[in-house]
Structure formats: structure tokens, C-alpha cells
Short mmCIF file of C-alpha atoms in Angstrom, two decimals:
data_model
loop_
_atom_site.label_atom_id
_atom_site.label_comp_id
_atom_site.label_asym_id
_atom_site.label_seq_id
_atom_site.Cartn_x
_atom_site.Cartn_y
_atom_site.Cartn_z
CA UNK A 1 30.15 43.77 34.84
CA UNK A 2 29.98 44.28 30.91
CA UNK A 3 32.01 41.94 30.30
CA UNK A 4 30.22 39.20 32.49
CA UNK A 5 26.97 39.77 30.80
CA UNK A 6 28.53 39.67 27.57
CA UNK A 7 30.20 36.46 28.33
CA UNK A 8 26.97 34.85 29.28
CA UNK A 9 25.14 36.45 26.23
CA UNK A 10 28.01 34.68 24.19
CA UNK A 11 27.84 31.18 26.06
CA UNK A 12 23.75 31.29 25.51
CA UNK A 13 23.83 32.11 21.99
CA UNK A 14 26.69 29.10 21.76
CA UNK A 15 24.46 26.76 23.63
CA UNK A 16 21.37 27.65 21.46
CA UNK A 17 23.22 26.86 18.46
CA UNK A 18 24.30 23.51 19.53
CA UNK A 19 21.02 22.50 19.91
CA UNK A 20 19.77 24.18 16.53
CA UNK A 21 22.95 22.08 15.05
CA UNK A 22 21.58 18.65 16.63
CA UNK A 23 17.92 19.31 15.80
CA UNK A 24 19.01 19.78 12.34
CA UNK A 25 21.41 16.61 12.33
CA UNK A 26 19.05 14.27 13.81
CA UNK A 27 15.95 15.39 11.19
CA UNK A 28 17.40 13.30 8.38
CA UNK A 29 18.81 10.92 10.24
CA UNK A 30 15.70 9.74 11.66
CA UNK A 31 14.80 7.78 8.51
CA UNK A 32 18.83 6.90 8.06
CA UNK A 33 18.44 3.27 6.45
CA UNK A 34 20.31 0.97 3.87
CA UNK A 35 17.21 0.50 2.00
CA UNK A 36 19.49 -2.18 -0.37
CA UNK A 37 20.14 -4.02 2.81
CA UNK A 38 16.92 -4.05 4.49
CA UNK A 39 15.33 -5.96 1.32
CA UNK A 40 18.40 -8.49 1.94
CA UNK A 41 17.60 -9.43 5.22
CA UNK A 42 14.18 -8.45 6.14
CA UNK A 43 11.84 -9.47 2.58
CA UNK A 44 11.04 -12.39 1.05
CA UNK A 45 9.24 -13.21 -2.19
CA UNK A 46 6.13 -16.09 -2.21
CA UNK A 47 7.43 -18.84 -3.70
CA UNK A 48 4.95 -19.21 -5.62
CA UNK A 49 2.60 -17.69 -8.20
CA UNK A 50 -0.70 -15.77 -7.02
CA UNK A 51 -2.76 -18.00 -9.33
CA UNK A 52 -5.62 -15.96 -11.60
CA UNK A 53 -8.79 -15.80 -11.55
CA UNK A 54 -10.86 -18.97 -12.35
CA UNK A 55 -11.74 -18.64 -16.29
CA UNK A 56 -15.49 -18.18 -16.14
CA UNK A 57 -14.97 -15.35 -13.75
CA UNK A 58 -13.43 -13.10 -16.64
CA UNK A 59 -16.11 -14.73 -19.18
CA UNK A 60 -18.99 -12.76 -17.40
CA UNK A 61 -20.20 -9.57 -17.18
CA UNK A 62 -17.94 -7.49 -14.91
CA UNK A 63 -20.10 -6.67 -11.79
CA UNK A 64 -20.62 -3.32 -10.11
CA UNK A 65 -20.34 -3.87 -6.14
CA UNK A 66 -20.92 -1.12 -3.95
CA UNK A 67 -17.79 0.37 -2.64
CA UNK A 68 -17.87 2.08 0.74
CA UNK A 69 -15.76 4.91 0.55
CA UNK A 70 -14.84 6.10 4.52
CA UNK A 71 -13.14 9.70 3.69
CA UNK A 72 -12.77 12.07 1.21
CA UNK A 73 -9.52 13.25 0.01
CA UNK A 74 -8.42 15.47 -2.74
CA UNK A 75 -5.62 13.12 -4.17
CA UNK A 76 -2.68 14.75 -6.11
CA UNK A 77 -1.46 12.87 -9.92
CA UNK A 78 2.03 12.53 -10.63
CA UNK A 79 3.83 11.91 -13.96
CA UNK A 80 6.63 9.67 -14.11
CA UNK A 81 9.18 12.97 -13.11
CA UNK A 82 6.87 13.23 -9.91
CA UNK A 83 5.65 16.47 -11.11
CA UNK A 84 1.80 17.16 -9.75
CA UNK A 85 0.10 17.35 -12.86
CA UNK A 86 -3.39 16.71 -12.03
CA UNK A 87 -5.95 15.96 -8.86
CA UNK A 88 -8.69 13.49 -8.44
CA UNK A 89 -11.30 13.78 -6.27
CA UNK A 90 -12.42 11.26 -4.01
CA UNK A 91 -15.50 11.18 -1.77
CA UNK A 92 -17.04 9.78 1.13
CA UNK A 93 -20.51 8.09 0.19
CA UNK A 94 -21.21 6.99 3.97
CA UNK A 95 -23.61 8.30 5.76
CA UNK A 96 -22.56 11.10 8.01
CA UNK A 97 -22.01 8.82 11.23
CA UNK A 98 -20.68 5.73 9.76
CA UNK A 99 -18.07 8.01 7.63
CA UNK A 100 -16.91 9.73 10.90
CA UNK A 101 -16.49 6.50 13.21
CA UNK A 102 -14.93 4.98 10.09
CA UNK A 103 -12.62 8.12 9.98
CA UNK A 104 -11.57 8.97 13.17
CA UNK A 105 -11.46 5.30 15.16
CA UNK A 106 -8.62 2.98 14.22
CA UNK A 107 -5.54 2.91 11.71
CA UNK A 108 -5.73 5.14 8.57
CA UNK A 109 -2.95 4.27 6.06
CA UNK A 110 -1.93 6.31 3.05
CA UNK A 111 -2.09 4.68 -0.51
CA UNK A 112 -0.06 5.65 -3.65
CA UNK A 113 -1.85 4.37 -6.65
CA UNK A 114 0.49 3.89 -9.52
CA UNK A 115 -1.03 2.44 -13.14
CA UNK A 116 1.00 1.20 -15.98
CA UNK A 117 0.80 2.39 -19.66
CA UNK A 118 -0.99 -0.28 -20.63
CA UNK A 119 -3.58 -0.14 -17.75
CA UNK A 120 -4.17 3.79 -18.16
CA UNK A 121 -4.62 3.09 -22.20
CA UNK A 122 -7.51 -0.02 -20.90
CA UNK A 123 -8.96 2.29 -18.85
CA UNK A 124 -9.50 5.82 -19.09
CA UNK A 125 -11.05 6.17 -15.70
CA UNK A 126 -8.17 4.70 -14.31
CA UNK A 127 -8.32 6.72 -11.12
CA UNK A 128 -11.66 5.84 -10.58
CA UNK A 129 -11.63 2.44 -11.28
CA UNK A 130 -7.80 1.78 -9.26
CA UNK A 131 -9.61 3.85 -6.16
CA UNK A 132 -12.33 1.92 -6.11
CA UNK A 133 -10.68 -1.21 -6.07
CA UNK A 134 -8.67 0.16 -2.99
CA UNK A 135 -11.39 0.91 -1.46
CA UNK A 136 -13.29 -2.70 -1.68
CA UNK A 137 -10.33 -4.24 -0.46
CA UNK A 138 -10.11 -2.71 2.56
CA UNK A 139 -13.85 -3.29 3.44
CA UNK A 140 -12.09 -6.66 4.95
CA UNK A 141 -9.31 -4.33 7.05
CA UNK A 142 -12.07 -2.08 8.36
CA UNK A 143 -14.15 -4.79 9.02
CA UNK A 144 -11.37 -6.77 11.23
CA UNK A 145 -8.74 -4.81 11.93
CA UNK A 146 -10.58 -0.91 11.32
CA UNK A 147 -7.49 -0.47 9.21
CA UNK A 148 -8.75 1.96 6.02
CA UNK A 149 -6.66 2.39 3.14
CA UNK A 150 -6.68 5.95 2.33
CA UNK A 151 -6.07 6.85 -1.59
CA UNK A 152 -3.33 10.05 -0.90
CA UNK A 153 -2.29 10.29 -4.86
CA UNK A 154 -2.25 8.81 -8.26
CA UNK A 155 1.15 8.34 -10.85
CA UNK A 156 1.47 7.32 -13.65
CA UNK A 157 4.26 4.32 -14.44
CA UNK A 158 5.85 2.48 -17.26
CA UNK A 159 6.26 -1.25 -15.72
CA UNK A 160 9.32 -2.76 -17.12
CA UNK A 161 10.59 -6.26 -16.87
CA UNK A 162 9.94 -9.48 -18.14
CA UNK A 163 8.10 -10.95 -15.26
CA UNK A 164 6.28 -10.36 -12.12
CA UNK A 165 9.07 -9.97 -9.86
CA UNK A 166 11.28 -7.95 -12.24
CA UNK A 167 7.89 -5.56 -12.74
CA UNK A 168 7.87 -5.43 -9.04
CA UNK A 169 11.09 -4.16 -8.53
CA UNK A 170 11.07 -1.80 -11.03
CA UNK A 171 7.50 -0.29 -9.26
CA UNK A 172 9.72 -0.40 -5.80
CA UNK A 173 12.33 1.76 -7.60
CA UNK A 174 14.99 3.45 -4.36
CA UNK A 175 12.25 2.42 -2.08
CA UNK A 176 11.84 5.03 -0.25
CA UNK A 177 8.50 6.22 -1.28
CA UNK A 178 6.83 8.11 1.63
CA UNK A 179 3.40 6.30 1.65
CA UNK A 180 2.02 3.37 3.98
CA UNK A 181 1.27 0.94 0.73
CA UNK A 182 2.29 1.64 -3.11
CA UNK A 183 -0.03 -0.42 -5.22
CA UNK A 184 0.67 -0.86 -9.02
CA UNK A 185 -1.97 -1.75 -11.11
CA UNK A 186 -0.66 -3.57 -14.27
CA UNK A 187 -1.98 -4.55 -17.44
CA UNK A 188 1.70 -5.14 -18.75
CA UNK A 189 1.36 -8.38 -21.45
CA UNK A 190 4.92 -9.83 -18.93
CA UNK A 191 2.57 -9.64 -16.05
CA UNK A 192 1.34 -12.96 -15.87
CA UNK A 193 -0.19 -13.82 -12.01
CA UNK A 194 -2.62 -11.96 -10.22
CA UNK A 195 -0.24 -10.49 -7.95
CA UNK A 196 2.99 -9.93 -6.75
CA UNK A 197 3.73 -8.50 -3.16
CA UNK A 198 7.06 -8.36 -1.42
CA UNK A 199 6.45 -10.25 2.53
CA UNK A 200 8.23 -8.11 5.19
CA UNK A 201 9.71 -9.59 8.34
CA UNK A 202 9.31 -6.09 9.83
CA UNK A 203 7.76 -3.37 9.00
CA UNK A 204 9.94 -0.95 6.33
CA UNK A 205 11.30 2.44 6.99
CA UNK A 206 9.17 3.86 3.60
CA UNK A 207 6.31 2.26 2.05
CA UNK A 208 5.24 -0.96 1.08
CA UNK A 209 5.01 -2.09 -2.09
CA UNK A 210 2.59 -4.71 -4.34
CA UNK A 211 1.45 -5.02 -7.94
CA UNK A 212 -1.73 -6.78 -9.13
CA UNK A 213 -2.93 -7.86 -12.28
CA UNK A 214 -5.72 -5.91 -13.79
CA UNK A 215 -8.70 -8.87 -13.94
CA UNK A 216 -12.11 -8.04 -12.71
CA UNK A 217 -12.87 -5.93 -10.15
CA UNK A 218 -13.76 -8.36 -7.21
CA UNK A 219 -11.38 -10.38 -8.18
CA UNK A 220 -8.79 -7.58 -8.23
CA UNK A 221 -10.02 -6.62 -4.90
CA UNK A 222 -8.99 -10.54 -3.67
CA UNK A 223 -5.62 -10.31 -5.26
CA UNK A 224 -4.79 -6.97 -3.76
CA UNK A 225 -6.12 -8.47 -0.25
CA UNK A 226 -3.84 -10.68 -0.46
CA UNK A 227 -0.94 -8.82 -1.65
CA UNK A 228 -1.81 -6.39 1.07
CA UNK A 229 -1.64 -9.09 3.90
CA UNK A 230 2.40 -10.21 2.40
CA UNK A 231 3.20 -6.84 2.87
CA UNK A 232 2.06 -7.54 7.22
CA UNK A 233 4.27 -10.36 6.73
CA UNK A 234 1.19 -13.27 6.00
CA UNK A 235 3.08 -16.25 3.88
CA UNK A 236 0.66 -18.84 2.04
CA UNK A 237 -1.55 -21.56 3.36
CA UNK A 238 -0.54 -25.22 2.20
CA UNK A 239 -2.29 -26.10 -1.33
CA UNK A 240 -5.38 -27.55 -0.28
CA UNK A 241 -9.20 -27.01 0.02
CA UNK A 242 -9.29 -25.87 3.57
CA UNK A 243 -9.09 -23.62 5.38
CA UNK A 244 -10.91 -20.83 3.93
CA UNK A 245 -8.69 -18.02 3.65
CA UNK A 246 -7.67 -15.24 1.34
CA UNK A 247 -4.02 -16.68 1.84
CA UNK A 248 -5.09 -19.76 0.07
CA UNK A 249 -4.76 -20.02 -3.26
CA UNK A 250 -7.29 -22.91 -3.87
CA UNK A 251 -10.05 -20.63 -2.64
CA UNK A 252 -9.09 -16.98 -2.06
CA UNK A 253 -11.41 -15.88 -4.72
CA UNK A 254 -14.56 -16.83 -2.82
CA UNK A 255 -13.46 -14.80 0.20
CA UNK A 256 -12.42 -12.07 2.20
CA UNK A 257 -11.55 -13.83 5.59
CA UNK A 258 -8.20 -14.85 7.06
CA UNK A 259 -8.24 -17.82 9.08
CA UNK A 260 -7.56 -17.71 13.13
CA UNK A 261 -3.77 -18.00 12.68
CA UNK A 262 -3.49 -15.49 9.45
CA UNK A 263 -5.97 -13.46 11.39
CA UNK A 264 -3.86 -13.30 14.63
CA UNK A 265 -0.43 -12.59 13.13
CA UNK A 266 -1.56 -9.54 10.62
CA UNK A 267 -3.29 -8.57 14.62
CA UNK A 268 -0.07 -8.23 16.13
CA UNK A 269 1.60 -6.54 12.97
CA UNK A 270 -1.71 -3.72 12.62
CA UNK A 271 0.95 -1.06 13.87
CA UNK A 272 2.96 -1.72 11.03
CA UNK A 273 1.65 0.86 9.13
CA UNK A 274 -0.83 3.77 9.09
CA UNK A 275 -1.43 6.37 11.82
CA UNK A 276 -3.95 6.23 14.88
CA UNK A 277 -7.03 8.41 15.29
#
């Protein structure tokens, strides 16, 4: 009779640690991806440049819009190593009801903020200034799409490369940063559009990743809309004066709309990212 219960005590304990053993197995497997061949087949660069701002546009004084900041957040700052050296503090400046509808209805995606060397020398409220940025932008995701880019943490970068694309690819690194969007915000003298953004054909296994130019800050704000929409795998309107549309380059600093097509597509991709509340 010993014997029987010790047999099943043994064939338990076996059984238990099976399942401990696949548990374990399946954790990192879950995110098992050849990063190196996902950007093969499933991204594509624009083909062409994210023009700059128009020239009078950088000749006046920078203006100071009113950013509507949805949550607070005590964001962590990372050195190049990704050691936490620092933390910024971010807060809500809604009013109590607006800032809870705006944080607990709809898609809240996390945003890694990284500046260059010569951006963080430009500016030494870079966090401040980067975050607020963000935070214009996605005044147009709230508004259509209730999609609010959440600043989770700050680093700090060296861009290298002698262009856009090559400075893009050095921000993506491995690619496996575990954020919704990683933004760089370059002042790098190689830099010379107002954005860069891979275009994904589905949505990627880490984060997603786009660089703008620093200009000023609405018209930042435009670029990084637009970067933003590549990354939900929006391409370019055809050169011309119409439609209005942040995807068109003859007029996507006057705006923050899409147009009814750009407008449906980045619908059906608004799972891509972020989490539900």
C-alpha cells in the first residue's frame, strides 16, 4: 500500500515538472523571431524624402501650443549602456474627467524617447521639449483613433551614419526594443529630411521605430505624425495639391488629418500596437 502511494507521489511530482519544464520553454519562445528576416520581408522604406519644413516656418518665432497631456507617468532615463540613470516626470494637465476618459477608454501605447548628442547639447530640456512633442502628435490619434502615446522612458543616443536611413538603422539597433514606438529625435548635421520611419506590412514582434528632424515644434509634431502613421503601414499620397493629408508631402504641414482611405487603413491596423483599457 506504501508502495502504491509512493508511486503516485512519484508520477505527480513527474507530471508537475513537465509542466513547470513547458511553462518555462514556451516563456521565451513566445517572442521567438528572426528579427533580420522580418525587416526583409515585412518593411519597406518611403521612397522618398519627408520634405522640411517650408523656410519661413523656421524664420519665425517658435510658437508655444498647448499640449494636452492625458496621463502622468514617472518615466525612467537611460544612458547609452541602458543603465537607469535618471527619471523625468511627466504630468497630466487635463482636467480630472477628460484625463480619466482619455486614460482608461481606447489604445494606450508606450513611447521610448531617444535624443542624439547633438539634440541633447541644442536643448537642455530635452525631455521636456521631446515629451511634449509626443504628446501634440498624438492629439490627432486621440482625436480619431483614441490611440495616446504614452512617454514610458528617455535615452540618450549617439546617431551614426551618413544619412537618414543609415541614422535610422543605427537608432533600430537588434530591434528588439520592448516599447510600442521608439522615436529618435535628431539634430545630427547627416540628418537631412524631416523624417525617416520604417513602413511595416504587419505589425513587429518589438517596437517600432522612426527618427525626425529637430525643426520647430509644430512642425516636428507633423513630421512625427507622419512617421508614426509608416510605422501602421500608411505609404505616401501622389505629389500633388490634394487631398489634404498628413501623408502628403505638398501639404502635410498645414494639417493633422488623414484622408478617408489613409484614415481607414491606419483603422483596421489600430491593434497594431498599444494595449486596451
Amino acid at each position: 500500500m506504501k508502495k502504491c502511494k509512493l508511486f503516485s507521489l512519484l508520477s505527480f511530482l513527474f507530471m508537475i515538472s513537465l509542466v513547470l519544464c513547458t511553462i518555462s520553454y514556451a516563456e521565451p519562445v513566445e517572442k521567438s523571431i528572426d528579427v533580420k528576416k522580418f525587416y526583409e520581408t515585412q518593411v519597406e522604406l518611403p521612397e522618398e524624402k519627408t520634405p522640411l519644413e517650408p523656410r519661413n516656418y523656421s524664420l519665425t518665432k517658435e510658437e508655444k501650443p498647448f499640449v494636452e497631456i492625458e496621463r502622468s507617468s514617472l518615466a525612467k532615463v537611460y544612458d547609452e549602456s541602458g543603465v537607469v540613470i535618471d527619471t523625468y516626470q511627466i504630468k497630466s494637465n487635463l482636467d480630472s474627467r477628460k484625463s480619466l476618459t482619455a486614460a482608461t477608454e481606447g489604445k494606450v501605447a508606450t513611447v521610448l524617447i531617444a535624443a542624439d548628442e547633438e539634440y541633447r547639447k541644442k536643448f537642455s530640456n530635452w525631455q521636456e521639449r521631446t515629451s511634449n512633442i509626443v504628446e501634440l502628435t498624438d492629439n490627432a490619434f486621440v482625436r480619431d483613433f483614441n490611440i495616446d502615446l504614452d512617454v514610458k522612458a528617455f535615452r540618450y543616443w549617439t546617431s551614426t551614419g551618413s544619412d537618414t536611413t543609415q541614422i535610422l538603422s543605427n537608432l533600430k539597433g537588434n530591434g528588439k526594443d520592448d516599447y510600442d514606438f521608439v522615436i529618435g529625435f535628431v539634430a545630427d548635421a547627416n540628418y537631412m529630411e524631416g523624417g525617416r520611419a520604417y513602413i511595416y506590412k504587419s505589425p513587429p514582434t518589438y517596437a517600432a521605430y522612426s527618427t525626425v528632424l529637430d525643426q520647430t515644434t509644430t512642425s516636428t509634431s507633423r513630421a512625427l505624425q507622419h512617421e508614426i502613421s509608416h510605422n501602421y503601414g500608411l505609404d505616401h499620397d501622389p505629389l500633388a495639391a490634394e487631398p489634404l493629408c498628413i501623408m502628403n508631402y505638398e501639404n502635410m504641414y498645414t494639417t493633422t488629418q488623414w484622408h478617408a482611405d489613409h484614415k481607414n487603413e491606419l483603422g483596421i491596423h489600430v491593434n497594431w500596437y498599444g494595449t486596451s483599457f
